[in-house]
mmCIF file of C-alpha atoms in Angstrom:
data_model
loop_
_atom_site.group_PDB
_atom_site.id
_atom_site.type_symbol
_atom_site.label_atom_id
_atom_site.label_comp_id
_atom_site.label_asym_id
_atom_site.label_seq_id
_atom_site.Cartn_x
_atom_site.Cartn_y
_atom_site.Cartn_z
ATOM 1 C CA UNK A 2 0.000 0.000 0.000
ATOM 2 C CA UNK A 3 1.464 3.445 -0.998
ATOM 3 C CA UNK A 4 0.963 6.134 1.609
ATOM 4 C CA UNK A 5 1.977 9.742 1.805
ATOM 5 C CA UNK A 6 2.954 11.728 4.701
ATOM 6 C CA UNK A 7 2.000 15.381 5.535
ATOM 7 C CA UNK A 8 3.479 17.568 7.436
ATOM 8 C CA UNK A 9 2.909 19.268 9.441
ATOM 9 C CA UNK A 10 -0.638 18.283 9.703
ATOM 10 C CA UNK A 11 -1.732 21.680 11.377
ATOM 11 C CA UNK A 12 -0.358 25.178 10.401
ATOM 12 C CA UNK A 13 -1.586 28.395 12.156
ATOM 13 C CA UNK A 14 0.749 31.609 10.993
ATOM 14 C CA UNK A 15 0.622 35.168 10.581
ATOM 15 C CA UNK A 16 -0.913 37.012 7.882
ATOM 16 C CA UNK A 17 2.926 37.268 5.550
ATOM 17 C CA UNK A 18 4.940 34.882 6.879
ATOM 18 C CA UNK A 19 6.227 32.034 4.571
ATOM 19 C CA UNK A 20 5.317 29.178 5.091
ATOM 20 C CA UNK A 21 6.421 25.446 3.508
ATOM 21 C CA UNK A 22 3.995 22.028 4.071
ATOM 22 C CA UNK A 23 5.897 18.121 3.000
ATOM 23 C CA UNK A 24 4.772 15.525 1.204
ATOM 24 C CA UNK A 25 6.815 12.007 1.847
ATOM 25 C CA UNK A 26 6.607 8.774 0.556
ATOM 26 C CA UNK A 27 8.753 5.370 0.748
ATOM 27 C CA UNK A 28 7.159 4.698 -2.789
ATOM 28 C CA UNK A 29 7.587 5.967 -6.592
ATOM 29 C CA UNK A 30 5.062 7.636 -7.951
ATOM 30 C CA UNK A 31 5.023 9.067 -11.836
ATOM 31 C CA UNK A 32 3.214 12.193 -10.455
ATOM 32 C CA UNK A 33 1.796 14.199 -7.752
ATOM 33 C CA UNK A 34 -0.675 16.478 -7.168
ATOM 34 C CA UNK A 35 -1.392 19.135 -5.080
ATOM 35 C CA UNK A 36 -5.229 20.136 -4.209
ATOM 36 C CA UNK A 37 -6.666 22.626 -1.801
ATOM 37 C CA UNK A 38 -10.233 21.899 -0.212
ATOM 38 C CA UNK A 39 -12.616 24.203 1.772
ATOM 39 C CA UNK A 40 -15.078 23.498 4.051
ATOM 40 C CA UNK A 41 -18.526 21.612 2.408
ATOM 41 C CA UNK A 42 -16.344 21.512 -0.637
ATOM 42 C CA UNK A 43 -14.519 18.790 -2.590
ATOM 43 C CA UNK A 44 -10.690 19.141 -3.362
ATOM 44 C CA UNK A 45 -9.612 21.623 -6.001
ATOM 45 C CA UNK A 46 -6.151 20.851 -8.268
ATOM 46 C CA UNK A 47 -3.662 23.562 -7.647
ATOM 47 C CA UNK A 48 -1.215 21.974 -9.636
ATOM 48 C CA UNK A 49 0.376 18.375 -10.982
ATOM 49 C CA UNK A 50 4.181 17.533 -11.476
ATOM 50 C CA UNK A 51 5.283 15.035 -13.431
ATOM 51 C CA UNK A 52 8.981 14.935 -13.393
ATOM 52 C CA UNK A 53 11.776 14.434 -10.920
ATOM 53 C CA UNK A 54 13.232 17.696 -9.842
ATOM 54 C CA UNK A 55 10.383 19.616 -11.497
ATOM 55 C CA UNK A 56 9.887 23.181 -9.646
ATOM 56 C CA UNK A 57 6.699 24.702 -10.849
ATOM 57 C CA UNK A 58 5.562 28.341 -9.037
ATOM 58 C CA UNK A 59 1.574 29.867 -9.102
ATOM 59 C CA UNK A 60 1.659 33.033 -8.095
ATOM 60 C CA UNK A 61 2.900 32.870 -4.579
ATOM 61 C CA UNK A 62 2.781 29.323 -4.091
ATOM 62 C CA UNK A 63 5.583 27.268 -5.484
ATOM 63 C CA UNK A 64 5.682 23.082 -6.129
ATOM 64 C CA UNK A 65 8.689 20.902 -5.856
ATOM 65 C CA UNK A 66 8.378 17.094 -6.593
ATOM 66 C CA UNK A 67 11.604 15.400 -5.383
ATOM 67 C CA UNK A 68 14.480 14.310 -7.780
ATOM 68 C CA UNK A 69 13.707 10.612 -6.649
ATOM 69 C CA UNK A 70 9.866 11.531 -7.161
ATOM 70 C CA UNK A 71 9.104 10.043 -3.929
ATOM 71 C CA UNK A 72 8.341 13.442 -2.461
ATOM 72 C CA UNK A 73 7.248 17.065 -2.570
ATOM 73 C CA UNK A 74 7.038 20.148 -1.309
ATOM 74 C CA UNK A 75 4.272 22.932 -1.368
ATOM 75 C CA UNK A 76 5.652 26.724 -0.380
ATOM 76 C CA UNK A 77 3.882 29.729 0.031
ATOM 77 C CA UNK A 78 5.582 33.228 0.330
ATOM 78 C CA UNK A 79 3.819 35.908 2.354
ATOM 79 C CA UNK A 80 0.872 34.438 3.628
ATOM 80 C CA UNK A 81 -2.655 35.670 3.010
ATOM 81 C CA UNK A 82 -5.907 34.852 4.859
ATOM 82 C CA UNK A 83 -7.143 33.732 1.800
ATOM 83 C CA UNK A 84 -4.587 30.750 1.658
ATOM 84 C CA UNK A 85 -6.437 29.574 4.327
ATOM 85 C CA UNK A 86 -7.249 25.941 3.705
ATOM 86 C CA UNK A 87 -6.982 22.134 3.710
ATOM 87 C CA UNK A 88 -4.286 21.113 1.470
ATOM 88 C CA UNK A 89 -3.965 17.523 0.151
ATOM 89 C CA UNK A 90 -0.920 16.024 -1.924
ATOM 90 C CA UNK A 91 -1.929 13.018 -3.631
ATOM 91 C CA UNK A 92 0.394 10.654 -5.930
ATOM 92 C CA UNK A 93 -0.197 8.632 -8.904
ATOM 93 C CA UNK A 94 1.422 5.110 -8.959
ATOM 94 C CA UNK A 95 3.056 3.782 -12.483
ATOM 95 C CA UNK A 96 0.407 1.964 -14.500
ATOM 96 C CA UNK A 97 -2.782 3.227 -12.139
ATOM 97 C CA UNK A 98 -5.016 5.241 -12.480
ATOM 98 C CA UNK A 99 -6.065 6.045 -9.014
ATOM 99 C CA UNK A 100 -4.912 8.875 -6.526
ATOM 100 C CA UNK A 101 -3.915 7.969 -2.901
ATOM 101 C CA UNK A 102 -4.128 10.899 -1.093
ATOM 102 C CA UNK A 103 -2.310 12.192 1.646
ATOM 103 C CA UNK A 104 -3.546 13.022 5.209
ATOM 104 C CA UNK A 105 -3.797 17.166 4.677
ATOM 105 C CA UNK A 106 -2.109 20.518 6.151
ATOM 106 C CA UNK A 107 -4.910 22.026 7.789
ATOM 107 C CA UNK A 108 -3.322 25.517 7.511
ATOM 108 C CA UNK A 109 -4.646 28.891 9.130
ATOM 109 C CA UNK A 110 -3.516 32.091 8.239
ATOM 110 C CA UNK A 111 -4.340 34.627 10.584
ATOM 111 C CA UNK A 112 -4.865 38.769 9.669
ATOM 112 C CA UNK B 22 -24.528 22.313 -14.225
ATOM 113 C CA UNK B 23 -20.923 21.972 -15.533
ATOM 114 C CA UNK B 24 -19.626 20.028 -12.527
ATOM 115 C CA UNK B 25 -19.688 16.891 -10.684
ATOM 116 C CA UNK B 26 -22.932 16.601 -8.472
ATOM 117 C CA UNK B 27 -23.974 14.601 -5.667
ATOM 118 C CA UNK B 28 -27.038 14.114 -3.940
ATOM 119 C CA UNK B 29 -27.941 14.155 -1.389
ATOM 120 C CA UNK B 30 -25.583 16.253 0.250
ATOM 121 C CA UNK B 31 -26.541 15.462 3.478
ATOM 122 C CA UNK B 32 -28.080 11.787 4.941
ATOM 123 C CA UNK B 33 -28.791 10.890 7.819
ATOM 124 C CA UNK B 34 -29.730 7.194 8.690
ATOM 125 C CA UNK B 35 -30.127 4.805 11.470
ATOM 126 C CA UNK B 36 -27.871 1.812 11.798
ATOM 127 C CA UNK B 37 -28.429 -0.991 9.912
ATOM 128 C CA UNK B 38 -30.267 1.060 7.308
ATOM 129 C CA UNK B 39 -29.776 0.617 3.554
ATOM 130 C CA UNK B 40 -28.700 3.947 1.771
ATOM 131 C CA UNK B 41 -27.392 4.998 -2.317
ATOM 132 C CA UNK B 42 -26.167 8.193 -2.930
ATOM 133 C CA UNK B 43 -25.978 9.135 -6.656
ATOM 134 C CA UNK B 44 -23.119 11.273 -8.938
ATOM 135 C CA UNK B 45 -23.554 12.737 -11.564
ATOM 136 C CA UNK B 46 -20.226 13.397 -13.527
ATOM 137 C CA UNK B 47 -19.009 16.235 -15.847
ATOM 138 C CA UNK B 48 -20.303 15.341 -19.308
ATOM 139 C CA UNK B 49 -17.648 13.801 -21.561
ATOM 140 C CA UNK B 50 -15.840 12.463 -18.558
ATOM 141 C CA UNK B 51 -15.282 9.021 -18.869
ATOM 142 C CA UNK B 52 -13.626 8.062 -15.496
ATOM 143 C CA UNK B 53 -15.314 8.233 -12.501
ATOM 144 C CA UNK B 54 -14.037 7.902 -8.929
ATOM 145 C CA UNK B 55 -15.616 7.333 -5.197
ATOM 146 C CA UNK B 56 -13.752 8.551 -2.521
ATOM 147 C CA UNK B 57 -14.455 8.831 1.337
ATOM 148 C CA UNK B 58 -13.259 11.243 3.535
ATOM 149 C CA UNK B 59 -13.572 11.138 7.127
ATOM 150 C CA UNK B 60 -13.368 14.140 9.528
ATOM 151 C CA UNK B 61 -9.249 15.997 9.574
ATOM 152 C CA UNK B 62 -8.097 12.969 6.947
ATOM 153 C CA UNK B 63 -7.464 12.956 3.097
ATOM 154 C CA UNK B 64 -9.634 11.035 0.619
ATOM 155 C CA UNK B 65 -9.610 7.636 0.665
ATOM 156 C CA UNK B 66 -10.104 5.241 -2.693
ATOM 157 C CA UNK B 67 -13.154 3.651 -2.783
ATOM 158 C CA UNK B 68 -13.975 2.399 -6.616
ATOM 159 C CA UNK B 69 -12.733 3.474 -9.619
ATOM 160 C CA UNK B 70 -15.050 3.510 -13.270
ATOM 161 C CA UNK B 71 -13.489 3.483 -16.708
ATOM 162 C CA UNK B 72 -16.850 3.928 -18.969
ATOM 163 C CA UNK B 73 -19.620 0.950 -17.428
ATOM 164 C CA UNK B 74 -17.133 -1.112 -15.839
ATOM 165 C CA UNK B 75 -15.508 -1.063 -12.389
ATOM 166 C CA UNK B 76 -11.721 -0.639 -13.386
ATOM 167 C CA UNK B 77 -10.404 -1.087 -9.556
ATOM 168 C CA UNK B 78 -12.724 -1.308 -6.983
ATOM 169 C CA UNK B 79 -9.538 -2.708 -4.177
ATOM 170 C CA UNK B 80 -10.834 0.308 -1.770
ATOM 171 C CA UNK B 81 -14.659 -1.051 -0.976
ATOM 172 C CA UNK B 82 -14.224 -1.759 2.407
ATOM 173 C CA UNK B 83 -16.552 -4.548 2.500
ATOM 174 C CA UNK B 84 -19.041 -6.289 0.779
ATOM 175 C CA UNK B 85 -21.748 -4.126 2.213
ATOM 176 C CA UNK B 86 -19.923 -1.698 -0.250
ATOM 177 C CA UNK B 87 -21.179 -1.488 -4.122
ATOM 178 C CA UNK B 88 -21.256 0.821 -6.803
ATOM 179 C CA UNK B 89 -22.991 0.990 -10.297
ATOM 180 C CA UNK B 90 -22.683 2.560 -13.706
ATOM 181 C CA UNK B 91 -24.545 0.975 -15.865
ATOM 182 C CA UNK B 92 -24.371 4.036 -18.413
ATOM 183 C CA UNK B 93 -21.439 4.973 -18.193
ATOM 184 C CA UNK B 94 -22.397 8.353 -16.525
ATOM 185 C CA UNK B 95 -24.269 7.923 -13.667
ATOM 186 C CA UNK B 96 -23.156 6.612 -10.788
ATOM 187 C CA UNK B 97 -24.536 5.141 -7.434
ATOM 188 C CA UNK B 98 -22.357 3.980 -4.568
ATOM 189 C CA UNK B 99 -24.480 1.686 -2.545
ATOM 190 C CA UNK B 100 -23.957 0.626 1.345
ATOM 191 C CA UNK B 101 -26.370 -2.119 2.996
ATOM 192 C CA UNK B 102 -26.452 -2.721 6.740
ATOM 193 C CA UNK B 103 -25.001 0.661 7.198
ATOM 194 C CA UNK B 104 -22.612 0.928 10.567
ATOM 195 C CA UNK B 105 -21.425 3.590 12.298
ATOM 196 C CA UNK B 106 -18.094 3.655 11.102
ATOM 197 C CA UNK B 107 -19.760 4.454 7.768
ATOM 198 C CA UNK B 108 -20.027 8.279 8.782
ATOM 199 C CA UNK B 109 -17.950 9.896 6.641
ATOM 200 C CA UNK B 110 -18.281 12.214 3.440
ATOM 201 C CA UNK B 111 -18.313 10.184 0.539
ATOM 202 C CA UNK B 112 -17.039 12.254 -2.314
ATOM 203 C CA UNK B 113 -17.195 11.549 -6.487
ATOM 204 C CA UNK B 114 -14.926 12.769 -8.886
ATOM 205 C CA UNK B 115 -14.647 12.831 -12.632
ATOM 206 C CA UNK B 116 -11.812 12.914 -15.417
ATOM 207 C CA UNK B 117 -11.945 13.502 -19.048
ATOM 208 C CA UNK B 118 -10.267 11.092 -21.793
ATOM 209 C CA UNK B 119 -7.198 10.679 -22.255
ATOM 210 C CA UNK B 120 -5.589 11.774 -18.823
ATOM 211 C CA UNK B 121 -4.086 8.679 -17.810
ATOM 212 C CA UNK B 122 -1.884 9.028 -14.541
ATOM 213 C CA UNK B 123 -1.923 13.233 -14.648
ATOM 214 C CA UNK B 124 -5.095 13.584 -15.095
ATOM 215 C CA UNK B 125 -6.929 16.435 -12.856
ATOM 216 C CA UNK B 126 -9.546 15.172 -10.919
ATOM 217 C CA UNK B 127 -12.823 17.413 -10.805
ATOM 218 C CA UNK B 128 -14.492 16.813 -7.879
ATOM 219 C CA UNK B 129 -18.391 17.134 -6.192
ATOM 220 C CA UNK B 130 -18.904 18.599 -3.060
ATOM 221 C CA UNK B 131 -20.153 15.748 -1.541
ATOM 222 C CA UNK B 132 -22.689 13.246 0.004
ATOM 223 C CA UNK B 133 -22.176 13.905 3.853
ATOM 224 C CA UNK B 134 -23.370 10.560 5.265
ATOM 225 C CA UNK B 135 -24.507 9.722 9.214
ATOM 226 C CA UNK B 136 -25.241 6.699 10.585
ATOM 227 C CA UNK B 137 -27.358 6.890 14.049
#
């Protein structure tokens, strides 16, 4: 069974700071996705890497997936309320077609 | 509407009850996925359609578990003798052709299920 680790599980900052959530795996994956969720809604894609190494940036946030492609990292620079959020990594093993999702970052930003 | 949708969005049943709760996916999407989600965790893999069939369905729990698609759009995910473990929000999610592995996944907001 392929699982992935977040960390840290719960976040609460100030409104600015920077801020940088993990994504770990013992396993392989051939890509990796990162998706935010809100309350009463389902998960949203923020982004998907696909290569070892790969270092993709939205706006403030920016996406590493690991040069073994066993892990990734999600940070955000200057913190907004807005960020405010549940944020899920989930990984794609070779060959399937299903996501196993990680356990989430609850993260808080606070004004 | 253009995206996934679930009803009902909320249920609330008494153990041992039998319950469905239905998904309706994107048109054009040809995969289909069930997911549960219990309170502070990440989705968990349920069942997984490609078109009418049930390409891997290794995350049903149980056999109380079952899901349908006999059109190929339309889904319903099925639980008899419902328990109270069951509680959970069971969430659907659709992806278009040819997305194989990198696919985004467009997800409903989901059937929030009780069990009494």
């Amino acid at each position: 069974t392929q699982l992935l680790e977040q960390s840290p599980q719960f976040l609460s900052i100030q409104e600015g700071e920077n801020l940088t959530v993990y994504c770990n795996s013992s396993s392989v994956f051939s890509s990796l996705q990162w998706y935010r969720q809100e309350p009463g809604e389902g998960p949203v894609l923020l982004v998907t890497v696909v290569t070892g190494g790969e270092v993709k940036k939205l706006k403030r946030l920016t996406f590493q997936f690991g040069d073994a492609r066993k892990d990734s990292s999600l940070h955000i620079t200057a913190a907004q309320p807005g960020d405010t959020g549940l944020y899920l990594c989930a990984g794609a093993a070779w060959g399937a077609q299903k996501l196993v999702f990680g356990q989430g970052t609850r993260l808080t930003i606070n004004p | 509407g253009a995206g996934v949708s679930q009803t009902p969005s909320n249920k609330v049943t008494e153990k041992g009850k039998y319950v469905e709760l239905r998904c309706d996916p994107i048109s054009g999407h040809t995969a289909l996925y069930w997911y549960r989600q219990s309170l502070g965790q990440g989705p968990e893999f349920l069942i997984y359609f490609q078109g009418t069939g049930a390409a891997d369905d290794s995350g049903l729990p149980n056999d109380r578990f079952f899901a349908v698609r006999p059109e190929g759009s339309v889904s319903t995910l099925k639980i008899q003798r419902t328990e109270r473990g069951d509680s959970a929000v069971y969430l659907c999610a659709s992806s278009p052709p040819g997305t194989r592995n990198t696919g985004e996944l467009f997800f409903g907001e989901g059937s929030r299920l009780t069990v009494l």
